[in-house]
Amino acid sequence: LTAKVVADLFNPSIYDAAMALAGFPVIEDELPRATKRLRAEDVMTPDVVALPSVSRAGDIARILGDTEHGAFPVTEGGRTGRCRYLSGLVY
């Protein structure tokens, strides 16, 4: 284990190199400096299209066809009906 940690200080691991060559997306250990103060509202659309957790297939197909978004949150209502909770994602 110590040898691996020391080796990783000087060279990327063979697994990291293989993933980079294959083009796999990698989440870095540290965020880029410019994004440290970014909030979700800074990068997301204000017109979120959410799908209810119980829907008809035709309704979902229409929503998927009418928008250009790549993913849609699936939400469920809270007990009071005012809050909505994320229960999944369709993409």
PDB file of C-alpha atoms in Angstrom:
ATOM      1  CA  LEU A   1       0.000   0.000   0.000  1.00  0.00           C
ATOM      2  CA  THR A   2       2.800   2.424   0.840  1.00  0.00           C
ATOM      3  CA  ALA A   3       4.536   1.666  -2.458  1.00  0.00           C
ATOM      4  CA  LYS A   4       1.333   2.438  -4.395  1.00  0.00           C
ATOM      5  CA  VAL A   5       0.794   5.744  -2.609  1.00  0.00           C
ATOM      6  CA  VAL A   6       4.397   6.802  -3.277  1.00  0.00           C
ATOM      7  CA  ALA A   7       4.184   5.683  -6.922  1.00  0.00           C
ATOM      8  CA  ASP A   8       0.925   7.611  -7.414  1.00  0.00           C
ATOM      9  CA  LEU A   9       2.695  10.784  -6.292  1.00  0.00           C
ATOM     10  CA  PHE A  10       5.055  10.538  -9.280  1.00  0.00           C
ATOM     11  CA  ASN A  11       2.972   8.792 -11.955  1.00  0.00           C
ATOM     12  CA  PRO A  12      -0.715   8.228 -12.622  1.00  0.00           C
ATOM     13  CA  SER A  13      -1.861   4.698 -11.956  1.00  0.00           C
ATOM     14  CA  ILE A  14      -2.173   2.301 -14.874  1.00  0.00           C
ATOM     15  CA  TYR A  15      -5.933   2.257 -14.314  1.00  0.00           C
ATOM     16  CA  ASP A  16      -6.146   6.061 -14.561  1.00  0.00           C
ATOM     17  CA  ALA A  17      -4.067   5.992 -17.750  1.00  0.00           C
ATOM     18  CA  ALA A  18      -6.219   3.231 -19.281  1.00  0.00           C
ATOM     19  CA  MET A  19      -9.418   5.137 -18.481  1.00  0.00           C
ATOM     20  CA  ALA A  20      -8.005   8.338 -20.001  1.00  0.00           C
ATOM     21  CA  LEU A  21      -6.983   6.482 -23.171  1.00  0.00           C
ATOM     22  CA  ALA A  22     -10.438   4.895 -23.440  1.00  0.00           C
ATOM     23  CA  GLY A  23     -12.059   8.325 -23.076  1.00  0.00           C
ATOM     24  CA  PHE A  24     -13.994   7.579 -19.901  1.00  0.00           C
ATOM     25  CA  PRO A  25     -15.173  10.675 -18.030  1.00  0.00           C
ATOM     26  CA  VAL A  26     -13.404  11.036 -14.704  1.00  0.00           C
ATOM     27  CA  ILE A  27     -14.435  13.092 -11.703  1.00  0.00           C
ATOM     28  CA  GLU A  28     -11.335  14.792 -10.397  1.00  0.00           C
ATOM     29  CA  ASP A  29     -10.407  14.790  -6.716  1.00  0.00           C
ATOM     30  CA  GLU A  30     -10.443  18.583  -6.594  1.00  0.00           C
ATOM     31  CA  LEU A  31     -12.890  20.975  -8.233  1.00  0.00           C
ATOM     32  CA  PRO A  32     -11.468  23.569 -10.597  1.00  0.00           C
ATOM     33  CA  ARG A  33     -10.995  26.849  -8.775  1.00  0.00           C
ATOM     34  CA  ALA A  34     -13.579  28.668 -10.915  1.00  0.00           C
ATOM     35  CA  THR A  35     -16.356  26.267  -9.902  1.00  0.00           C
ATOM     36  CA  LYS A  36     -15.878  26.291  -6.144  1.00  0.00           C
ATOM     37  CA  ARG A  37     -18.406  29.106  -5.655  1.00  0.00           C
ATOM     38  CA  LEU A  38     -20.851  27.918  -8.321  1.00  0.00           C
ATOM     39  CA  ARG A  39     -24.389  27.115  -7.209  1.00  0.00           C
ATOM     40  CA  ALA A  40     -26.902  24.819  -8.900  1.00  0.00           C
ATOM     41  CA  GLU A  41     -29.036  27.797  -9.908  1.00  0.00           C
ATOM     42  CA  ASP A  42     -26.049  29.243 -11.798  1.00  0.00           C
ATOM     43  CA  VAL A  43     -25.944  26.344 -14.273  1.00  0.00           C
ATOM     44  CA  MET A  44     -29.428  24.873 -14.442  1.00  0.00           C
ATOM     45  CA  THR A  45     -32.389  26.029 -16.465  1.00  0.00           C
ATOM     46  CA  PRO A  46     -35.047  28.009 -14.588  1.00  0.00           C
ATOM     47  CA  ASP A  47     -37.783  26.073 -16.424  1.00  0.00           C
ATOM     48  CA  VAL A  48     -37.263  22.603 -14.960  1.00  0.00           C
ATOM     49  CA  VAL A  49     -39.420  19.909 -16.527  1.00  0.00           C
ATOM     50  CA  ALA A  50     -40.076  17.309 -13.823  1.00  0.00           C
ATOM     51  CA  LEU A  51     -41.954  14.069 -14.248  1.00  0.00           C
ATOM     52  CA  PRO A  52     -44.344  12.835 -11.553  1.00  0.00           C
ATOM     53  CA  SER A  53     -43.496   9.415 -10.117  1.00  0.00           C
ATOM     54  CA  VAL A  54     -46.804   8.013 -11.401  1.00  0.00           C
ATOM     55  CA  SER A  55     -47.343   8.883 -15.071  1.00  0.00           C
ATOM     56  CA  ARG A  56     -48.754   7.408 -18.229  1.00  0.00           C
ATOM     57  CA  ALA A  57     -46.235   6.246 -20.825  1.00  0.00           C
ATOM     58  CA  GLY A  58     -47.832   8.485 -23.464  1.00  0.00           C
ATOM     59  CA  ASP A  59     -47.450  11.571 -21.242  1.00  0.00           C
ATOM     60  CA  ILE A  60     -43.780  10.821 -20.646  1.00  0.00           C
ATOM     61  CA  ALA A  61     -43.172  10.170 -24.362  1.00  0.00           C
ATOM     62  CA  ARG A  62     -44.797  13.540 -25.201  1.00  0.00           C
ATOM     63  CA  ILE A  63     -42.660  15.400 -22.648  1.00  0.00           C
ATOM     64  CA  LEU A  64     -39.482  13.692 -23.877  1.00  0.00           C
ATOM     65  CA  GLY A  65     -40.353  14.614 -27.452  1.00  0.00           C
ATOM     66  CA  ASP A  66     -41.338  18.234 -26.721  1.00  0.00           C
ATOM     67  CA  THR A  67     -38.120  19.269 -24.979  1.00  0.00           C
ATOM     68  CA  GLU A  68     -34.423  19.168 -25.742  1.00  0.00           C
ATOM     69  CA  HIS A  69     -33.319  18.306 -22.212  1.00  0.00           C
ATOM     70  CA  GLY A  70     -31.177  15.224 -21.743  1.00  0.00           C
ATOM     71  CA  ALA A  71     -32.523  14.223 -18.331  1.00  0.00           C
ATOM     72  CA  PHE A  72     -35.647  14.758 -16.291  1.00  0.00           C
ATOM     73  CA  PRO A  73     -36.041  14.570 -12.510  1.00  0.00           C
ATOM     74  CA  VAL A  74     -38.791  12.289 -11.230  1.00  0.00           C
ATOM     75  CA  THR A  75     -40.495  13.836  -8.222  1.00  0.00           C
ATOM     76  CA  GLU A  76     -42.992  12.900  -5.551  1.00  0.00           C
ATOM     77  CA  GLY A  77     -45.112  15.303  -3.535  1.00  0.00           C
ATOM     78  CA  GLY A  78     -44.570  15.799   0.162  1.00  0.00           C
ATOM     79  CA  ARG A  79     -47.263  15.352   2.777  1.00  0.00           C
ATOM     80  CA  THR A  80     -48.386  18.963   2.523  1.00  0.00           C
ATOM     81  CA  GLY A  81     -48.260  18.979  -1.268  1.00  0.00           C
ATOM     82  CA  ARG A  82     -46.072  22.104  -1.285  1.00  0.00           C
ATOM     83  CA  CYS A  83     -42.695  20.367  -1.385  1.00  0.00           C
ATOM     84  CA  ARG A  84     -41.542  17.933  -4.025  1.00  0.00           C
ATOM     85  CA  TYR A  85     -38.873  15.316  -3.442  1.00  0.00           C
ATOM     86  CA  LEU A  86     -36.526  13.815  -5.998  1.00  0.00           C
ATOM     87  CA  SER A  87     -37.174  10.107  -6.369  1.00  0.00           C
ATOM     88  CA  GLY A  88     -35.344   9.323  -9.605  1.00  0.00           C
ATOM     89  CA  LEU A  89     -34.058  10.466 -12.966  1.00  0.00           C
ATOM     90  CA  VAL A  90     -35.110   9.652 -16.552  1.00  0.00           C
ATOM     91  CA  TYR A  91     -32.552  10.148 -19.312  1.00  0.00           C
TER      92      TYR A  91
END
